[in-house]
């Protein structure tokens, strides 16, 4: 039976993130350094498994040479190499994106970032305008809320109508998808801002902080 969201791999990724969350509470600086080292290790493992792992660690693309699954969409080798399976997640996919996420967390802890303690003056990058950093933080404080909301809006506006019209072929042309995505981000800004204020008004141990 095919399952896009198998419990075992996604649960492992979730527990890994929770574990590092507790580690952050104990020693923030040491955890950031460890994440940088793990990011490099995961990236090396990704290239090893992607290149030599065969079909076991790679459910799509290289080395199966299946591209996008049909002859209409021919992809070059470099695109095929990074064309990985997210649903369900392959080992190569998990290693690559965990390394990217851990690497960014390590990068955010370097001196090029300016993160004062008082929230009103928080800036993500020292060279980034203050207004832009505040806008990005609105989405960053409610990531799961934003993801879930935008996912269902896209499914409702595009996915369901396209499936009804075209059957299983529900792909959207990129020139149409990008403008809709930009408009959606703008529309969701005040909603995320309002929910972020609501979440901050709750106690630190509230379940609302998980969304």
PDB file of N, CA and C in Angstrom, residues 85-133:
ATOM      1  N   UNK A  85      12.631  12.172  -3.695  1.00  0.00           N
ATOM      2  CA  UNK A  85      11.278  11.828  -3.254  1.00  0.00           C
ATOM      3  C   UNK A  85      11.028  12.380  -1.857  1.00  0.00           C
ATOM      4  N   UNK A  86      10.028  13.276  -1.772  1.00  0.00           N
ATOM      5  CA  UNK A  86       9.609  13.814  -0.468  1.00  0.00           C
ATOM      6  C   UNK A  86       8.422  13.039   0.089  1.00  0.00           C
ATOM      7  N   UNK A  87       7.531  12.586  -0.783  1.00  0.00           N
ATOM      8  CA  UNK A  87       6.327  11.856  -0.374  1.00  0.00           C
ATOM      9  C   UNK A  87       6.297  10.498  -1.061  1.00  0.00           C
ATOM     10  N   UNK A  88       6.719   9.423  -0.393  1.00  0.00           N
ATOM     11  CA  UNK A  88       7.312   9.378   0.947  1.00  0.00           C
ATOM     12  C   UNK A  88       8.774   9.820   0.909  1.00  0.00           C
ATOM     13  N   UNK A  89       9.338  10.226   2.043  1.00  0.00           N
ATOM     14  CA  UNK A  89      10.707  10.740   2.059  1.00  0.00           C
ATOM     15  C   UNK A  89      11.737   9.624   1.890  1.00  0.00           C
ATOM     16  N   UNK A  90      12.655   9.828   0.974  1.00  0.00           N
ATOM     17  CA  UNK A  90      13.758   8.880   0.813  1.00  0.00           C
ATOM     18  C   UNK A  90      14.874   9.252   1.775  1.00  0.00           C
ATOM     19  N   UNK A  91      15.820   8.353   1.948  1.00  0.00           N
ATOM     20  CA  UNK A  91      16.951   8.624   2.830  1.00  0.00           C
ATOM     21  C   UNK A  91      17.754   9.810   2.309  1.00  0.00           C
ATOM     22  N   UNK A  92      17.954   9.868   1.003  1.00  0.00           N
ATOM     23  CA  UNK A  92      18.723  10.969   0.421  1.00  0.00           C
ATOM     24  C   UNK A  92      18.008  12.304   0.632  1.00  0.00           C
ATOM     25  N   UNK A  93      16.691  12.315   0.494  1.00  0.00           N
ATOM     26  CA  UNK A  93      15.931  13.548   0.707  1.00  0.00           C
ATOM     27  C   UNK A  93      16.078  14.039   2.152  1.00  0.00           C
ATOM     28  N   UNK A  94      15.906  13.122   3.103  1.00  0.00           N
ATOM     29  CA  UNK A  94      15.996  13.493   4.513  1.00  0.00           C
ATOM     30  C   UNK A  94      17.381  14.026   4.855  1.00  0.00           C
ATOM     31  N   UNK A  95      18.417  13.358   4.369  1.00  0.00           N
ATOM     32  CA  UNK A  95      19.780  13.796   4.661  1.00  0.00           C
ATOM     33  C   UNK A  95      20.072  15.176   4.067  1.00  0.00           C
ATOM     34  N   UNK A  96      19.638  15.388   2.832  1.00  0.00           N
ATOM     35  CA  UNK A  96      19.936  16.657   2.160  1.00  0.00           C
ATOM     36  C   UNK A  96      19.270  17.834   2.863  1.00  0.00           C
ATOM     37  N   UNK A  97      17.973  17.722   3.137  1.00  0.00           N
ATOM     38  CA  UNK A  97      17.259  18.864   3.698  1.00  0.00           C
ATOM     39  C   UNK A  97      17.519  19.055   5.181  1.00  0.00           C
ATOM     40  N   UNK A  98      17.815  17.991   5.900  1.00  0.00           N
ATOM     41  CA  UNK A  98      18.240  18.161   7.285  1.00  0.00           C
ATOM     42  C   UNK A  98      19.584  18.877   7.338  1.00  0.00           C
ATOM     43  N   UNK A  99      20.477  18.542   6.420  1.00  0.00           N
ATOM     44  CA  UNK A  99      21.770  19.232   6.381  1.00  0.00           C
ATOM     45  C   UNK A  99      21.594  20.706   6.051  1.00  0.00           C
ATOM     46  N   UNK A 100      20.658  21.036   5.143  1.00  0.00           N
ATOM     47  CA  UNK A 100      20.397  22.435   4.798  1.00  0.00           C
ATOM     48  C   UNK A 100      19.820  23.189   6.001  1.00  0.00           C
ATOM     49  N   UNK A 101      18.868  22.575   6.685  1.00  0.00           N
ATOM     50  CA  UNK A 101      18.250  23.229   7.842  1.00  0.00           C
ATOM     51  C   UNK A 101      19.243  23.415   8.991  1.00  0.00           C
ATOM     52  N   UNK A 102      19.996  22.367   9.289  1.00  0.00           N
ATOM     53  CA  UNK A 102      20.981  22.471  10.365  1.00  0.00           C
ATOM     54  C   UNK A 102      22.066  23.487  10.012  1.00  0.00           C
ATOM     55  N   UNK A 103      22.457  23.509   8.729  1.00  0.00           N
ATOM     56  CA  UNK A 103      23.460  24.468   8.299  1.00  0.00           C
ATOM     57  C   UNK A 103      22.976  25.902   8.429  1.00  0.00           C
ATOM     58  N   UNK A 104      21.707  26.141   8.115  1.00  0.00           N
ATOM     59  CA  UNK A 104      21.151  27.498   8.250  1.00  0.00           C
ATOM     60  C   UNK A 104      21.073  27.917   9.720  1.00  0.00           C
ATOM     61  N   UNK A 105      20.709  26.986  10.587  1.00  0.00           N
ATOM     62  CA  UNK A 105      20.680  27.314  12.015  1.00  0.00           C
ATOM     63  C   UNK A 105      22.072  27.705  12.503  1.00  0.00           C
ATOM     64  N   UNK A 106      23.074  26.974  12.021  1.00  0.00           N
ATOM     65  CA  UNK A 106      24.455  27.326  12.396  1.00  0.00           C
ATOM     66  C   UNK A 106      24.843  28.680  11.814  1.00  0.00           C
ATOM     67  N   UNK A 107      24.423  28.942  10.577  1.00  0.00           N
ATOM     68  CA  UNK A 107      24.726  30.212   9.942  1.00  0.00           C
ATOM     69  C   UNK A 107      24.077  31.370  10.686  1.00  0.00           C
ATOM     70  N   UNK A 108      22.839  31.170  11.157  1.00  0.00           N
ATOM     71  CA  UNK A 108      22.129  32.223  11.865  1.00  0.00           C
ATOM     72  C   UNK A 108      22.782  32.578  13.191  1.00  0.00           C
ATOM     73  N   UNK A 109      23.670  31.721  13.683  1.00  0.00           N
ATOM     74  CA  UNK A 109      24.316  31.979  14.966  1.00  0.00           C
ATOM     75  C   UNK A 109      25.655  32.692  14.814  1.00  0.00           C
ATOM     76  N   UNK A 110      26.063  32.984  13.575  1.00  0.00           N
ATOM     77  CA  UNK A 110      27.356  33.625  13.351  1.00  0.00           C
ATOM     78  C   UNK A 110      27.267  35.134  13.543  1.00  0.00           C
ATOM     79  N   UNK A 111      28.402  35.818  13.467  1.00  0.00           N
ATOM     80  CA  UNK A 111      28.474  37.251  13.749  1.00  0.00           C
ATOM     81  C   UNK A 111      27.802  38.104  12.680  1.00  0.00           C
ATOM     82  N   UNK A 112      27.565  37.536  11.501  1.00  0.00           N
ATOM     83  CA  UNK A 112      26.914  38.326  10.462  1.00  0.00           C
ATOM     84  C   UNK A 112      25.435  38.571  10.771  1.00  0.00           C
ATOM     85  N   UNK A 113      24.935  37.892  11.816  1.00  0.00           N
ATOM     86  CA  UNK A 113      23.552  38.074  12.222  1.00  0.00           C
ATOM     87  C   UNK A 113      23.484  38.946  13.463  1.00  0.00           C
ATOM     88  N   UNK A 114      22.509  39.810  13.498  1.00  0.00           N
ATOM     89  CA  UNK A 114      22.319  40.738  14.606  1.00  0.00           C
ATOM     90  C   UNK A 114      20.970  40.454  15.240  1.00  0.00           C
ATOM     91  N   UNK A 115      20.970  39.850  16.425  1.00  0.00           N
ATOM     92  CA  UNK A 115      19.716  39.435  17.058  1.00  0.00           C
ATOM     93  C   UNK A 115      19.620  39.986  18.487  1.00  0.00           C
ATOM     94  N   UNK A 116      19.228  41.249  18.661  1.00  0.00           N
ATOM     95  CA  UNK A 116      19.052  41.800  20.002  1.00  0.00           C
ATOM     96  C   UNK A 116      17.985  41.050  20.784  1.00  0.00           C
ATOM     97  N   UNK A 117      18.032  41.201  22.108  1.00  0.00           N
ATOM     98  CA  UNK A 117      17.085  40.487  22.956  1.00  0.00           C
ATOM     99  C   UNK A 117      15.679  41.060  22.873  1.00  0.00           C
ATOM    100  N   UNK A 118      15.547  42.380  22.730  1.00  0.00           N
ATOM    101  CA  UNK A 118      14.211  42.964  22.685  1.00  0.00           C
ATOM    102  C   UNK A 118      13.621  42.782  21.293  1.00  0.00           C
ATOM    103  N   UNK A 119      12.438  42.207  21.264  1.00  0.00           N
ATOM    104  CA  UNK A 119      11.824  41.779  20.017  1.00  0.00           C
ATOM    105  C   UNK A 119      11.605  42.934  19.053  1.00  0.00           C
ATOM    106  N   UNK A 120      11.307  44.120  19.560  1.00  0.00           N
ATOM    107  CA  UNK A 120      10.985  45.238  18.691  1.00  0.00           C
ATOM    108  C   UNK A 120      12.097  45.622  17.740  1.00  0.00           C
ATOM    109  N   UNK A 121      13.362  45.333  18.102  1.00  0.00           N
ATOM    110  CA  UNK A 121      14.493  45.718  17.267  1.00  0.00           C
ATOM    111  C   UNK A 121      15.199  44.530  16.636  1.00  0.00           C
ATOM    112  N   UNK A 122      14.523  43.388  16.597  1.00  0.00           N
ATOM    113  CA  UNK A 122      15.143  42.189  16.044  1.00  0.00           C
ATOM    114  C   UNK A 122      15.440  42.388  14.558  1.00  0.00           C
ATOM    115  N   UNK A 123      16.639  42.015  14.135  1.00  0.00           N
ATOM    116  CA  UNK A 123      16.999  42.033  12.727  1.00  0.00           C
ATOM    117  C   UNK A 123      17.610  40.695  12.367  1.00  0.00           C
ATOM    118  N   UNK A 124      17.197  40.126  11.282  1.00  0.00           N
ATOM    119  CA  UNK A 124      17.683  38.811  10.886  1.00  0.00           C
ATOM    120  C   UNK A 124      19.111  38.899  10.384  1.00  0.00           C
ATOM    121  N   UNK A 125      19.373  39.807   9.482  1.00  0.00           N
ATOM    122  CA  UNK A 125      20.712  40.014   8.959  1.00  0.00           C
ATOM    123  C   UNK A 125      21.151  41.437   9.226  1.00  0.00           C
ATOM    124  N   UNK A 126      22.414  41.628   9.531  1.00  0.00           N
ATOM    125  CA  UNK A 126      22.902  42.965   9.815  1.00  0.00           C
ATOM    126  C   UNK A 126      22.777  43.886   8.618  1.00  0.00           C
ATOM    127  N   UNK A 127      22.815  43.328   7.384  1.00  0.00           N
ATOM    128  CA  UNK A 127      22.700  44.155   6.192  1.00  0.00           C
ATOM    129  C   UNK A 127      21.280  44.186   5.629  1.00  0.00           C
ATOM    130  N   UNK A 128      20.322  43.561   6.333  1.00  0.00           N
ATOM    131  CA  UNK A 128      18.948  43.522   5.844  1.00  0.00           C
ATOM    132  C   UNK A 128      18.157  44.678   6.456  1.00  0.00           C
ATOM    133  N   UNK A 129      17.363  45.402   5.657  1.00  0.00           N
ATOM    134  CA  UNK A 129      16.540  46.482   6.199  1.00  0.00           C
ATOM    135  C   UNK A 129      15.640  46.001   7.320  1.00  0.00           C
ATOM    136  N   UNK A 130      15.451  46.861   8.298  1.00  0.00           N
ATOM    137  CA  UNK A 130      14.698  46.502   9.492  1.00  0.00           C
ATOM    138  C   UNK A 130      13.265  46.072   9.157  1.00  0.00           C
ATOM    139  N   UNK A 131      12.596  46.759   8.226  1.00  0.00           N
ATOM    140  CA  UNK A 131      11.213  46.434   7.885  1.00  0.00           C
ATOM    141  C   UNK A 131      11.098  45.045   7.258  1.00  0.00           C
ATOM    142  N   UNK A 132      12.086  44.693   6.423  1.00  0.00           N
ATOM    143  CA  UNK A 132      12.053  43.375   5.786  1.00  0.00           C
ATOM    144  C   UNK A 132      12.229  42.268   6.822  1.00  0.00           C
ATOM    145  N   UNK A 133      13.149  42.465   7.757  1.00  0.00           N
ATOM    146  CA  UNK A 133      13.380  41.454   8.782  1.00  0.00           C
ATOM    147  C   UNK A 133      12.149  41.279   9.667  1.00  0.00           C
TER     148      UNK A 133
END
